[in-house]
XYZ file of C-alpha atoms in Angstrom:
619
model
C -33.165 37.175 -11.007
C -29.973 36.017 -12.107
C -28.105 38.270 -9.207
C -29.900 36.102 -6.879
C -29.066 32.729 -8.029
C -25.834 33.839 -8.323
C -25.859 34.802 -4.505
C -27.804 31.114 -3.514
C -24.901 29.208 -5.327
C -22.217 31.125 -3.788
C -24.189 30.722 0.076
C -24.185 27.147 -0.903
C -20.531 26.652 -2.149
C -19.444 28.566 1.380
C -21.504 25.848 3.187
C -20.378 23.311 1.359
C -16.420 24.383 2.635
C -17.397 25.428 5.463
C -18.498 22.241 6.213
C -15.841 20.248 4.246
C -13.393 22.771 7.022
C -15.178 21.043 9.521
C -14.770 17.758 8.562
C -11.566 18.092 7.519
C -10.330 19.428 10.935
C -12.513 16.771 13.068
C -8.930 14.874 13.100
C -6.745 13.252 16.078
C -3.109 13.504 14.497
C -0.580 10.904 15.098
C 2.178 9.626 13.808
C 3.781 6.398 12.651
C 7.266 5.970 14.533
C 10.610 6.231 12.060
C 11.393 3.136 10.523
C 14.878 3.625 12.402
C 12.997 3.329 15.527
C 11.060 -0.381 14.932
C 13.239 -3.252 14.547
C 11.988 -6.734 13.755
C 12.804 -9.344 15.819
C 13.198 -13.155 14.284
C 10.032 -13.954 13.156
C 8.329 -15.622 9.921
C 7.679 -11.631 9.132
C 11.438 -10.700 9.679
C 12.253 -13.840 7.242
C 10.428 -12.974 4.723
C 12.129 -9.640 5.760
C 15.151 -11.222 5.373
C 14.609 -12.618 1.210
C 13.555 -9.583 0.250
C 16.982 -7.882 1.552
C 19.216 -10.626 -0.303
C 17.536 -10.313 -3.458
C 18.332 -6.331 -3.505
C 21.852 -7.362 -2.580
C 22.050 -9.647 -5.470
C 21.476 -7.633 -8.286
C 23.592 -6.027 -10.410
C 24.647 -1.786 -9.897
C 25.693 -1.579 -13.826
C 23.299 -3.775 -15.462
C 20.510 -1.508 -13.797
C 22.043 1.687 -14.861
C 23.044 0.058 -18.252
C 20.040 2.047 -20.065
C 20.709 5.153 -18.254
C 24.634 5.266 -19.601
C 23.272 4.069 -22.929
C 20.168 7.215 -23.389
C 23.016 9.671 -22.056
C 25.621 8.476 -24.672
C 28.100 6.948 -21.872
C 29.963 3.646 -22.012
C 28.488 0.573 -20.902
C 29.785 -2.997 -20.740
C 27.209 -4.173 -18.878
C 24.159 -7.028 -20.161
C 20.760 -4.951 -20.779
C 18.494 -6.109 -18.181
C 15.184 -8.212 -19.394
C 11.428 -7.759 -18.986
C 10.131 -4.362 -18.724
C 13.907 -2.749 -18.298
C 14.889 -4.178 -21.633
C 16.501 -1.619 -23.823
C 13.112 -1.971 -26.009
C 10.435 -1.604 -23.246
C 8.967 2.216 -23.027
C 9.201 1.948 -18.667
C 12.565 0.877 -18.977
C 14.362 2.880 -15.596
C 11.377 2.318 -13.063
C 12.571 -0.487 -11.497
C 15.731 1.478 -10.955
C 13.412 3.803 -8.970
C 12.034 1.428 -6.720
C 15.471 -0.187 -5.987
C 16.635 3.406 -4.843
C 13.776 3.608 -2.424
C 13.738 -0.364 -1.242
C 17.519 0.075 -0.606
C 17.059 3.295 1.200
C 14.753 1.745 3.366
C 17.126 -0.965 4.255
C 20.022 0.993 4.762
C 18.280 3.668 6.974
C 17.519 0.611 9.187
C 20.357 -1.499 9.189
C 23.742 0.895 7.970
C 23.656 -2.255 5.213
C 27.262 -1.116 4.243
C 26.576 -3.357 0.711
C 23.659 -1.255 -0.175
C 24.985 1.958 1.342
C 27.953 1.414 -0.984
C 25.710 1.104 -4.049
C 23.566 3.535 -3.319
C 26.445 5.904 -3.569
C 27.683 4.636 -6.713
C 24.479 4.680 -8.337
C 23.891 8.007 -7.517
C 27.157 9.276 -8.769
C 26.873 7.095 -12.524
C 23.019 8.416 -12.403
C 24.882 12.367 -11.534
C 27.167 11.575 -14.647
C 24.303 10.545 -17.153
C 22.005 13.392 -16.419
C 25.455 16.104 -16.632
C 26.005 14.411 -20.239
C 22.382 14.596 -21.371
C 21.746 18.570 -20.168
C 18.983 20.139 -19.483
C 18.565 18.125 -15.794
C 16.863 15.388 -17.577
C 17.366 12.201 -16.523
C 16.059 8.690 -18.152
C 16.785 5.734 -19.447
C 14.412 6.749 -22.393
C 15.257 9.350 -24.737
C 13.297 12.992 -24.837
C 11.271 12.741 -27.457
C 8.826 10.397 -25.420
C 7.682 13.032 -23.870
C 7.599 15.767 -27.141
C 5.190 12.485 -28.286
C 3.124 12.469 -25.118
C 2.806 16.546 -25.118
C 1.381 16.126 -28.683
C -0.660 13.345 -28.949
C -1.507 12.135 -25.427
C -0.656 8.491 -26.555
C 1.866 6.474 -28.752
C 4.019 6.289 -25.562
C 4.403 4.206 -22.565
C 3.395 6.348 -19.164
C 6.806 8.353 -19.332
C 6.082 10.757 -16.170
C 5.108 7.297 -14.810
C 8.391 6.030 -14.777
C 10.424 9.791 -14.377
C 7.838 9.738 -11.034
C 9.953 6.178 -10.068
C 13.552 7.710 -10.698
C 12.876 11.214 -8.632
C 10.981 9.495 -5.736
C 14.008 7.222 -5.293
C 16.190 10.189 -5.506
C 14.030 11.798 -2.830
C 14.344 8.399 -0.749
C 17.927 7.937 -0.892
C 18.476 11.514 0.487
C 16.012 11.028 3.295
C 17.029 7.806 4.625
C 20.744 8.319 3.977
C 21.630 12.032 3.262
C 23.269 11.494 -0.172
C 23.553 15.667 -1.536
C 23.708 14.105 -5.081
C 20.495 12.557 -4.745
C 19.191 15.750 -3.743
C 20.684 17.953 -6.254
C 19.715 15.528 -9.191
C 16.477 15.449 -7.876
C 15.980 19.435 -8.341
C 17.327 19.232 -11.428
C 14.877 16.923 -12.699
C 11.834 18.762 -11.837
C 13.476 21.790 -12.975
C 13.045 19.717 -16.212
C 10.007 19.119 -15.998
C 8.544 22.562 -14.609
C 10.086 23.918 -17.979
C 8.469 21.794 -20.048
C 5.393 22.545 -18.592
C 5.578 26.158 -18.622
C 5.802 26.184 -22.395
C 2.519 24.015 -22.896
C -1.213 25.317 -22.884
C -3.539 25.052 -20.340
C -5.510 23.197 -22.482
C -2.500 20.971 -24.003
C -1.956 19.720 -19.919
C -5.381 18.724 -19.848
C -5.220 16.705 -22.702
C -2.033 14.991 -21.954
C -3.115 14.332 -17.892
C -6.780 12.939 -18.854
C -6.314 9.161 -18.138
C -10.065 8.181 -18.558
C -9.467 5.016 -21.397
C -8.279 1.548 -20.473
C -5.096 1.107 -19.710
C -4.072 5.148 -20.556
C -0.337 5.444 -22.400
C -0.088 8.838 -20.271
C -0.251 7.398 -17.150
C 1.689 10.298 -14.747
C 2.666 7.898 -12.311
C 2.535 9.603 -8.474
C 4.291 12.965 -9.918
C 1.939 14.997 -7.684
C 2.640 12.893 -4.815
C 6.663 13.019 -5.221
C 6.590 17.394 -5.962
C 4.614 17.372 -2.882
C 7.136 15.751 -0.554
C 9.845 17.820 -2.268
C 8.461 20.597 -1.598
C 8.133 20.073 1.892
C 11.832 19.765 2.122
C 12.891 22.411 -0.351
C 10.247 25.232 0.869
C 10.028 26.515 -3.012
C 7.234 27.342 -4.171
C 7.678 26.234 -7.409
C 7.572 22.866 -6.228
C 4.485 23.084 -5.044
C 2.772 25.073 -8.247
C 4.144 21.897 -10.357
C 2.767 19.791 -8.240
C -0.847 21.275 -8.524
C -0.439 20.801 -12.038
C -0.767 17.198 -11.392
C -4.012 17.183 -9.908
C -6.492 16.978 -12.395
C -9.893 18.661 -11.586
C -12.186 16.247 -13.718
C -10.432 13.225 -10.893
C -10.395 15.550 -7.326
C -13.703 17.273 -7.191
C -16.085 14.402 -7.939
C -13.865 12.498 -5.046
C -14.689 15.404 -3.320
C -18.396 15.857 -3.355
C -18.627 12.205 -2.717
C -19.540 10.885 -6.450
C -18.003 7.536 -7.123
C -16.342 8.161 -10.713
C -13.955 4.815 -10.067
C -15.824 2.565 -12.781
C -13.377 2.092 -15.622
C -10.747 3.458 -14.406
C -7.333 2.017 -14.166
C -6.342 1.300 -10.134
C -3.026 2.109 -9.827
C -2.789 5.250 -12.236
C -5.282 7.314 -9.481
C -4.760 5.558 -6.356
C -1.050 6.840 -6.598
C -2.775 10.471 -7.456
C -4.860 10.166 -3.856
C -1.593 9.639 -2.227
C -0.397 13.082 -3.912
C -4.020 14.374 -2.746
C -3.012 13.495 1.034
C 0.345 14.578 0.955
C -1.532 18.152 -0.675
C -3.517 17.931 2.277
C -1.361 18.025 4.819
C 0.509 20.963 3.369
C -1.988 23.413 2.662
C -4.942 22.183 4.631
C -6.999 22.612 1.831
C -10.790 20.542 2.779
C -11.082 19.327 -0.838
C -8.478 17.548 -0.407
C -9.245 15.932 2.474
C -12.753 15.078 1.308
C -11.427 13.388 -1.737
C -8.870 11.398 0.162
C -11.354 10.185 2.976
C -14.382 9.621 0.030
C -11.875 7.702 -2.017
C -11.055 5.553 0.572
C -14.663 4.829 1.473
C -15.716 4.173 -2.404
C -12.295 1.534 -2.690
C -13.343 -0.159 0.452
C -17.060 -0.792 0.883
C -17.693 -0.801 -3.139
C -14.831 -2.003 -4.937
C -12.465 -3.908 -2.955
C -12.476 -7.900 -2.626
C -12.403 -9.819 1.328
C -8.792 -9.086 1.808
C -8.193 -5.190 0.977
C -7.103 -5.642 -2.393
C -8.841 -4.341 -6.036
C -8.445 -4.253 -9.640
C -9.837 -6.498 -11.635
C -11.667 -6.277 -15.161
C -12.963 -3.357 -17.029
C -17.107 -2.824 -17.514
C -16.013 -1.412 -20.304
C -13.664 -3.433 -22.167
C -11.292 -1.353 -24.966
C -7.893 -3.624 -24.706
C -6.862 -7.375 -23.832
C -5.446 -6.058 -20.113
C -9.034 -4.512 -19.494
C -11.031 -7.821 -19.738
C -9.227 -9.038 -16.856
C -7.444 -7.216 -14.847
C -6.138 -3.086 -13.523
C -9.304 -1.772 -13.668
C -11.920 -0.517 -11.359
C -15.935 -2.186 -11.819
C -19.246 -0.917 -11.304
C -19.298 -0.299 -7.480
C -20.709 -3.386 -4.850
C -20.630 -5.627 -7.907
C -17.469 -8.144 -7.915
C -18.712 -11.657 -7.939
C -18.449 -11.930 -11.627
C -14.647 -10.313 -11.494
C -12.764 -13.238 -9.659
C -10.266 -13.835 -13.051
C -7.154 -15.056 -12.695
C -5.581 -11.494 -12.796
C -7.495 -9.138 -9.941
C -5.791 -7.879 -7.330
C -2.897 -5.898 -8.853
C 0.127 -5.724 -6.278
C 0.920 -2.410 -6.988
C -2.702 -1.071 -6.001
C -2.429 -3.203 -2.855
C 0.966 -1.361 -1.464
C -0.892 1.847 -2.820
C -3.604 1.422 -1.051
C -1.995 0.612 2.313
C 0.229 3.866 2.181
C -3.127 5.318 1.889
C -4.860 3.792 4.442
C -2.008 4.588 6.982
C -2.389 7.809 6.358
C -5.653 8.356 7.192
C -5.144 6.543 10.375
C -2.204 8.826 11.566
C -4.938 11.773 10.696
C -7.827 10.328 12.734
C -7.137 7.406 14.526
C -10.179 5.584 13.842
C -9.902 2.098 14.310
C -11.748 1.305 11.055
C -8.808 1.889 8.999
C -6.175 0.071 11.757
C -8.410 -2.859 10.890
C -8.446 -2.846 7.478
C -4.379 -2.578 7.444
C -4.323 -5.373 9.427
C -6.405 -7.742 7.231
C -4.408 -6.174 3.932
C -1.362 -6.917 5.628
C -1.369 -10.325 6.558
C -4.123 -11.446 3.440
C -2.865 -9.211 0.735
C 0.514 -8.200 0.946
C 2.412 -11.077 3.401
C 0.340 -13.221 0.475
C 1.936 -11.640 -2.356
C 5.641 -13.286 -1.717
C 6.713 -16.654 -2.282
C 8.142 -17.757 0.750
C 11.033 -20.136 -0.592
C 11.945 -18.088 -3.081
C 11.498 -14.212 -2.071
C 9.326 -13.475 -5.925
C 6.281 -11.880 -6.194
C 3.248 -11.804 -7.739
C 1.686 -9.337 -10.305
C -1.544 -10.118 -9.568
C -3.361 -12.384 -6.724
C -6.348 -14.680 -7.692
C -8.986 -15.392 -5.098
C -11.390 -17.332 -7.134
C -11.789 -20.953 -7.730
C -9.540 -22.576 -8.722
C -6.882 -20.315 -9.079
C -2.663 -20.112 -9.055
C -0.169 -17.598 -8.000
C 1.955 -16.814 -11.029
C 5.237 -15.769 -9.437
C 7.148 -13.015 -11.404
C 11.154 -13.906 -12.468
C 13.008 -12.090 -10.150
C 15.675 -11.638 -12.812
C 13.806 -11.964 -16.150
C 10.587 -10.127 -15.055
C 11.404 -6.781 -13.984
C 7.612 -5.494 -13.787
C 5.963 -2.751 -11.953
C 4.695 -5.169 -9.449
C 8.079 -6.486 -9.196
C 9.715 -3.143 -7.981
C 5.896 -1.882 -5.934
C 7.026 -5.506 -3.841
C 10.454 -4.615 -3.097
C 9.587 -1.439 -1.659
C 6.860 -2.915 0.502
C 8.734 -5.946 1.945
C 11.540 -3.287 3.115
C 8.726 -1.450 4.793
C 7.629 -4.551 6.737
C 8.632 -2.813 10.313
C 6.272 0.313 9.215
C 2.997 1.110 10.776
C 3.277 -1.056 13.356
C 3.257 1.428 16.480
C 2.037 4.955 16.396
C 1.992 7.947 18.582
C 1.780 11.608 19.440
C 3.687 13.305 22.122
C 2.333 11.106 25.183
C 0.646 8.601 24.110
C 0.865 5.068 21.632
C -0.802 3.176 19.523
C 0.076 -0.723 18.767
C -1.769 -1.461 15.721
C -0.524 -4.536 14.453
C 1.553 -7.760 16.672
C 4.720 -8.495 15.087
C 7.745 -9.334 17.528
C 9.836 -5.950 17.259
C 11.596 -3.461 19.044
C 10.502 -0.225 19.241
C 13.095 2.177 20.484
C 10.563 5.907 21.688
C 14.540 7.682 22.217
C 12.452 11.090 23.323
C 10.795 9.099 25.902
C 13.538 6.767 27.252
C 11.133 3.609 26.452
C 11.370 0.875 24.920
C 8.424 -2.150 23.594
C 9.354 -5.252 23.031
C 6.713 -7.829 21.483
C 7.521 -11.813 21.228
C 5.445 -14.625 20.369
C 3.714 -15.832 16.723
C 0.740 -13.696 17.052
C -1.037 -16.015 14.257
C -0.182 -19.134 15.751
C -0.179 -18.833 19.505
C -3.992 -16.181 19.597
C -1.916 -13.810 21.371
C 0.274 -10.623 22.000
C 2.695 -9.982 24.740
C 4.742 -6.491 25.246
C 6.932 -6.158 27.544
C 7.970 -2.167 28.318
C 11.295 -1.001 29.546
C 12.304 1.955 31.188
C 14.668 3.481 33.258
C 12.395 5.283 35.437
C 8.860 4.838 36.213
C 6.825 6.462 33.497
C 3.300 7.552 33.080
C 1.993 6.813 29.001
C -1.458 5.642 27.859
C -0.947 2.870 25.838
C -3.485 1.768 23.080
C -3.931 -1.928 21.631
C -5.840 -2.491 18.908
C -8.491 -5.088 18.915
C -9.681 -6.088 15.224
C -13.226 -6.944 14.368
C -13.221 -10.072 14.553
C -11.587 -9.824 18.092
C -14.717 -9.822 20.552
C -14.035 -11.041 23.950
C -10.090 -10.292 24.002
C -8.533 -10.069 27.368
C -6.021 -7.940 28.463
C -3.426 -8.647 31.104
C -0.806 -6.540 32.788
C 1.192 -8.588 34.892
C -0.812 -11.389 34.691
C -3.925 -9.259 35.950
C -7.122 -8.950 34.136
C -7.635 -5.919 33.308
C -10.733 -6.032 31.494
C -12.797 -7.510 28.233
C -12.023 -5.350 24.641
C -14.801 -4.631 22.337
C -14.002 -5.336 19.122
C -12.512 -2.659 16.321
C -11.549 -0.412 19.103
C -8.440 0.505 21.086
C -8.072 -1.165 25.110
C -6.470 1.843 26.693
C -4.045 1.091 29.388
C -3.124 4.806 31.315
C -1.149 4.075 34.206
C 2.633 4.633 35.059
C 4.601 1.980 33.736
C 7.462 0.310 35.757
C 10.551 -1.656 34.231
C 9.608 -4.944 32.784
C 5.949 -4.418 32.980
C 4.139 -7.027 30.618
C 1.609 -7.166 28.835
C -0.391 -9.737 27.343
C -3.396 -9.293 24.913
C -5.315 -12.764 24.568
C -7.657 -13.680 21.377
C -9.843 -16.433 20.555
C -9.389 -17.124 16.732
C -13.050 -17.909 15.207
C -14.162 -19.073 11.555
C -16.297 -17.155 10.089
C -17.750 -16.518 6.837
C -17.799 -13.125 4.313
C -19.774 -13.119 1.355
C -19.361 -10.654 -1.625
C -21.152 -7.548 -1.631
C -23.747 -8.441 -4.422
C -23.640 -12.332 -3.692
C -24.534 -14.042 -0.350
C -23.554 -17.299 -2.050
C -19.749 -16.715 -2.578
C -18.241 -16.723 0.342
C -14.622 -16.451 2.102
C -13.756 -18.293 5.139
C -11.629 -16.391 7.809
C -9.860 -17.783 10.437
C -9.325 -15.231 13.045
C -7.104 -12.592 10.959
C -6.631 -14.893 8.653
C -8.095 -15.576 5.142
C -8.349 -19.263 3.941
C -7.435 -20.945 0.705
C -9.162 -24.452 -0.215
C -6.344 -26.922 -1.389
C -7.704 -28.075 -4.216
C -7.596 -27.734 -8.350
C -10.955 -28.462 -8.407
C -14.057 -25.872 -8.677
C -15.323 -25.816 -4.838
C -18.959 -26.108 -4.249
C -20.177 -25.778 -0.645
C -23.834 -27.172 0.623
C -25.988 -26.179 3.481
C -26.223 -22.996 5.279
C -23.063 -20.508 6.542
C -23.596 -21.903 10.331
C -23.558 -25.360 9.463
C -20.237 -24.997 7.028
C -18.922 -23.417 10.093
C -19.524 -25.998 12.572
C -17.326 -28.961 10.480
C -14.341 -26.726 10.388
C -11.706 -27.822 12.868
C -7.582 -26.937 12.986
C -5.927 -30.062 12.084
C -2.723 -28.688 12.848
C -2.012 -25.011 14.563
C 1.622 -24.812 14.111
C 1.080 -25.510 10.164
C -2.330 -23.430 10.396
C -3.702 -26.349 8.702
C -7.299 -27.219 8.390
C -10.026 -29.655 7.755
C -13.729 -29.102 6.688
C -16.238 -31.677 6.064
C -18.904 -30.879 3.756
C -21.184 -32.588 1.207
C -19.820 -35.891 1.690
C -15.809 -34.567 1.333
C -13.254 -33.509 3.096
C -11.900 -29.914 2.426
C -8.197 -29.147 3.232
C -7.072 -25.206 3.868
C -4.318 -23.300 4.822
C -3.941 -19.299 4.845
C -3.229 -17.438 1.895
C -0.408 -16.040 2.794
C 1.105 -19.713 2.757
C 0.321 -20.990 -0.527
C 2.689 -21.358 -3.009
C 2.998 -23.254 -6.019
C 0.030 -25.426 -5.340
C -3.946 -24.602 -6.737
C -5.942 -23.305 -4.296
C -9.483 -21.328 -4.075
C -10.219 -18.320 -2.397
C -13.804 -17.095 -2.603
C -16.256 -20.062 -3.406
C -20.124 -20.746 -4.092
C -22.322 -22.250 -1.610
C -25.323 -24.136 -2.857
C -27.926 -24.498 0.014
C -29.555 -28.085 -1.136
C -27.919 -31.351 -0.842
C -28.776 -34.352 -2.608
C -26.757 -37.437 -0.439
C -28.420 -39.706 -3.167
């Protein structure tokens, strides 16, 4: 009898591939174009651009390698850094990771000869401390935080987390700008860490890569993700074994036969670990893979993610102080009773837009094109501080609530360094393509330079402001190319225009495809109709968010809001008091209500998500 069970699970586990094959190759591949290729033109977006890049210019080459010299035994003169790069701190070198990569960015795009410069140097003082420490290892914490993590599991502060930050910047900085150095420091170090590995048990990995608890010590930090894009470049297999290492079994397989195991866990220690999954995915093809990544990404965003694309928040199960508030994944479709002032994490909001991106340049559905969009402008253009360039650790959309803005020179935090990288990426995923054909998902005035193709598209306007797009396409010859423009779901009833001629009505969260043969200084002009409307939370009708086209609302106020009467009727007293401010008024229960988007507020209270009570006593 046994014989035959045997045989029924093993028909079963080939349909269950066979089908996850399927699925996995049901895919439309495109690609996001370079970020060499998309420049931003002036803009709010390219200002805001434009802080992040002086902020990277203003800091200090020595004082961020100081704790590298010091952990290798070299000289330094320089002050110690503060925050979480204090000599004291246990992540101490992961901002230094993220500063590789943000500059990278910048320098692939602009030749900045200031951050090309420092890139250089910092490569050659971080080639200098890893020579005088041996082995290939290279920190800015000594070795013995990992013997401690190999042993006990704990006791330690995430150190793959932060070696993860140092090699991906390493792997960045030789991308975008061809340093060797980079490249051969970067193969030393996980020839560090593939040795340490080899000499543990199977069963000693396990143990040291299970990140179940609250806020877990042994937090590996994307170390899959970063092997995985080495190997593509290197071709070794070893890279790719040591990679694998990194994905844990007990995390992948429940992703992929669809079981939502996110309750409890902390966001940004396994969202980075579905990024490794993708970048696994396109490599070997493997359907697990892909299942996980695409079920992940359905669990975040229909069970666990608040009105603007952003999660974390506090723990059902709470262990430590962090875990009553904030980092941690709830029990799925129930958030209304998670809006403290710490959701939101930044770090698992530029996670999870890598992530979505991804799946849209492996299926071009425009599900995840809309979702991007709303993250974009309502979680991550809301994370900065316009006047001052400094971000947030966490965003608040309850009521009332405050953005507590991170020191840019004190602070030094994870969300601190996730921000940098993110606002140097601000020209990314905004046009895709394959070989004929492209894809303009989001409306930002840019450039985009197609060199294979001989075109260029040029956008202009204030998209958020003016409830419309115009592209203008340039060419030296007449060219055929189906263009795609993406309409978001809140965009019923847009109108497109080529040459001021109608060429039809879009439906909403699809792409208006415009096939024809393009002539120099063709335009184009996609025309919305911003709306109000009202989302509630999954498990609450009551609490609501007001929208305003792609926009999410903020009530001015440092007082609790309470709303009356039904969702239509709080709709009809909203007006725009001012559309060059994107300023506006609702009366409501006897008061008047002032709001502005998120992604405007600053140092004032404001509230987010509020209750709506559906009786209203005027006496």
């Amino acid at each position: 009898m046994w014989k035959y069970k045997y045989i029924i699970c093993l028909f079963a586990l080939w349909l269950w591939c066979i089908r996850g094959y399927a699925n996995a190759q049901d895919t439309t591949q495109v690609y996001a174009f370079p970020i060499e290729s998309v420049t931003l033109k002036e803009s709010w977006i390219q200002y805001r651009e434009a802080l992040n890049i002086d902020y990277l210019q203003s800091l200090d080459a020595d004082r961020l390698l100081h704790n590298f010299r010091i952990n290798a035994g070299l000289p330094s003169s320089a002050s110690p850094l503060e925050g979480w790069e204090a000599p004291s701190i246990g992540l101490r070198g992961h901002f230094v990771g993220h500063y590789l990569s943000a500059c990278s960015f910048v320098v692939k795009k602009y030749h900045d000869g200031i951050l090309g410069k420092r890139l250089e140097y910092m490569v050659d003082e971080l080639s200098k401390c890893q020579m005088a420490l041996g082995k290939g290892y290279l920190s800015a914490f000594p070795e013995r935080e990992f013997d401690i993590l190999e042993t006990k599991a704990e006791g330690v502060w995430a150190p793959y987390y932060t070696y993860h930050k140092i090699m991906q910047g390493l792997l960045d900085v030789y991308i975008n700008t061809g340093n060797v150095k980079a490249y051969d420091v970067l193969l030393n170090m996980a020839d560090y860490v593939r040795l340490r590995m080899e000499k543990l048990s199977a069963q000693s990995i396990s143990k040291m890569l299970y990140t179940t608890q609250a806020n877990p010590a042994n937090e590996p930090g994307g170390m899959n993700d970063v092997l995985y894009k080495l190997y593509r470049i290197s071709k070794d297999e070893k890279h790719l074994k040591l990679a694998q290492i990194f994905d844990r079994k007990w995390f992948l397989m429940p992703l992929a036969n669809n079981v939502d195991i996110l309750s409890g866990l902390h966001s940004n220690t396994h969202i980075v670990l579905v990024n490794g999954f993708s970048e696994c995915y396109e490599i070997t093809k493997n359907p697990i893979y892909y299942n996980a990544v695409t079920h992940f990404w359905d669990m975040l965003a229909y069970k666990h993610a608040y009105v603007n694309g952003s999660s974390s928040g506090p723990r059902p199960n709470v262990t430590t102080p962090t875990s009553l508030t904030s980092e941690h994944w709830g029990r799925p479709g129930q958030l209304s009773n998670t809006l403290t002032g710490e959701i939101a994490e930044t770090c698992v909001s530029h996670n999870t837009q890598r992530l979505t991106s991804k799946l849209f340049e492996w299926t071009c559905k425009p599900r995840y094109a809309d979702w991007y969009m709303n993250a974009f402008y309502n979680s991550i253009m809301a994370l900065q501080n316009a006047k001052t360039g400094e971000y947030v650790y966490h965003l608040p959309l309850g009521s009332p609530r405050r953005k507590k803005f991170l020191n840019s020179y004190s602070d030094f935090r994870c969300c601190n360094g996730s921000s940098i990288e993110a606002f140097s990426l601000l020209n990314k995923n905004i046009y895709f393509h394959d070989d004929k054909n492209v894809w303009v998902n989001l409306y930002i005035p840019t450039v985009l330079d197609w060199k294979e193709r001989h075109i260029k598209i040029s956008q202009e306007g204030d998209f958020i402001r003016d409830q419309k797009a115009e592209l203008t396409v340039a060419s030296d010859s007449a060219q055929f190319l189906s263009l795609n423009l993406f309409i978001p779901s809140w965009g019923k009833g847009a109108k497109v225009y080529v040459n001021n001629h109608l060429q039809g009505v879009a439906a909403e969260n699809s792409f208006f495809n415009l096939n024809r043969e393009w002539r120099n200084c063709d335009c184009i002009r996609v025309q919305f109709d911003f709306k109000f409307r009202v989302e509630s939370m999954p498990d609450d009708k009551n609490t609501v968010a007001i929208f305003y086209g792609p926009l999410l609302l903020s009530f001015q106020s440092a007082e609790e809001i309470s709303l009356y009467g039904e969702k239509d009727d709080i709709l009809s007293n909203l007006e725009v008091s001012d559309r060059e401010s994107l300023l506006f008024v609702l009366n409501n229960g006897g008061k008047k209500y002032y709001l502005k988007p998120l992604l405007s507020i600053e140092d004032e209270p404001y509230s987010v998500y509020v209750r709506i009570n559906k009786l209203y006593d005027a006496e």
